[in-house]
Amino acid sequence: MKLGFILFDYFPFGGLQRDCLNIARLSAQRRHTVTIFVRAWQGERPPGIGVELLGRQGFTNIGRNRHFLKRLASALPGLGLDA
């Protein structure tokens, strides 16, 4: 299966981020193709897991989120993700 995970930002000390990465790693170990979509990524990128940086543009949280969601909406349809 082709799986996509979405986080606004990845930083190595966040609980949600740690859980997402653990699930992504387990999925990749089971031979699934995994991509994580984020605005920004801090730290090392995990081997065997795709990371798509969609940018962190905007002056406010709302502006940054709108930009991220627009980029995400245009990126997802062409990828053929199963989940």
Short mmCIF file of N, CA and C in Angstrom, two decimals, residues 14 21 31 34 37 39 56:
data_model
loop_
_atom_site.label_atom_id
_atom_site.label_comp_id
_atom_site.label_asym_id
_atom_site.label_seq_id
_atom_site.Cartn_x
_atom_site.Cartn_y
_atom_site.Cartn_z
N GLY A 14 8.58 16.10 19.75
CA GLY A 14 7.12 16.16 19.87
C GLY A 14 6.51 14.78 19.98
N LEU A 21 6.08 9.07 13.32
CA LEU A 21 7.28 8.46 12.76
C LEU A 21 7.36 6.97 13.11
N ARG A 31 6.79 -3.32 4.24
CA ARG A 31 6.89 -3.17 2.78
C ARG A 31 5.87 -2.20 2.18
N VAL A 34 5.81 4.69 2.14
CA VAL A 34 5.36 5.70 3.10
C VAL A 34 5.94 7.07 2.74
N PHE A 37 4.11 14.19 4.77
CA PHE A 37 3.99 15.55 4.23
C PHE A 37 4.04 16.54 5.39
N ARG A 39 5.23 20.90 6.62
CA ARG A 39 5.68 22.25 6.24
C ARG A 39 7.18 22.35 6.42
N ARG A 56 6.80 26.60 4.46
CA ARG A 56 6.23 27.25 5.64
C ARG A 56 6.15 28.74 5.37
#
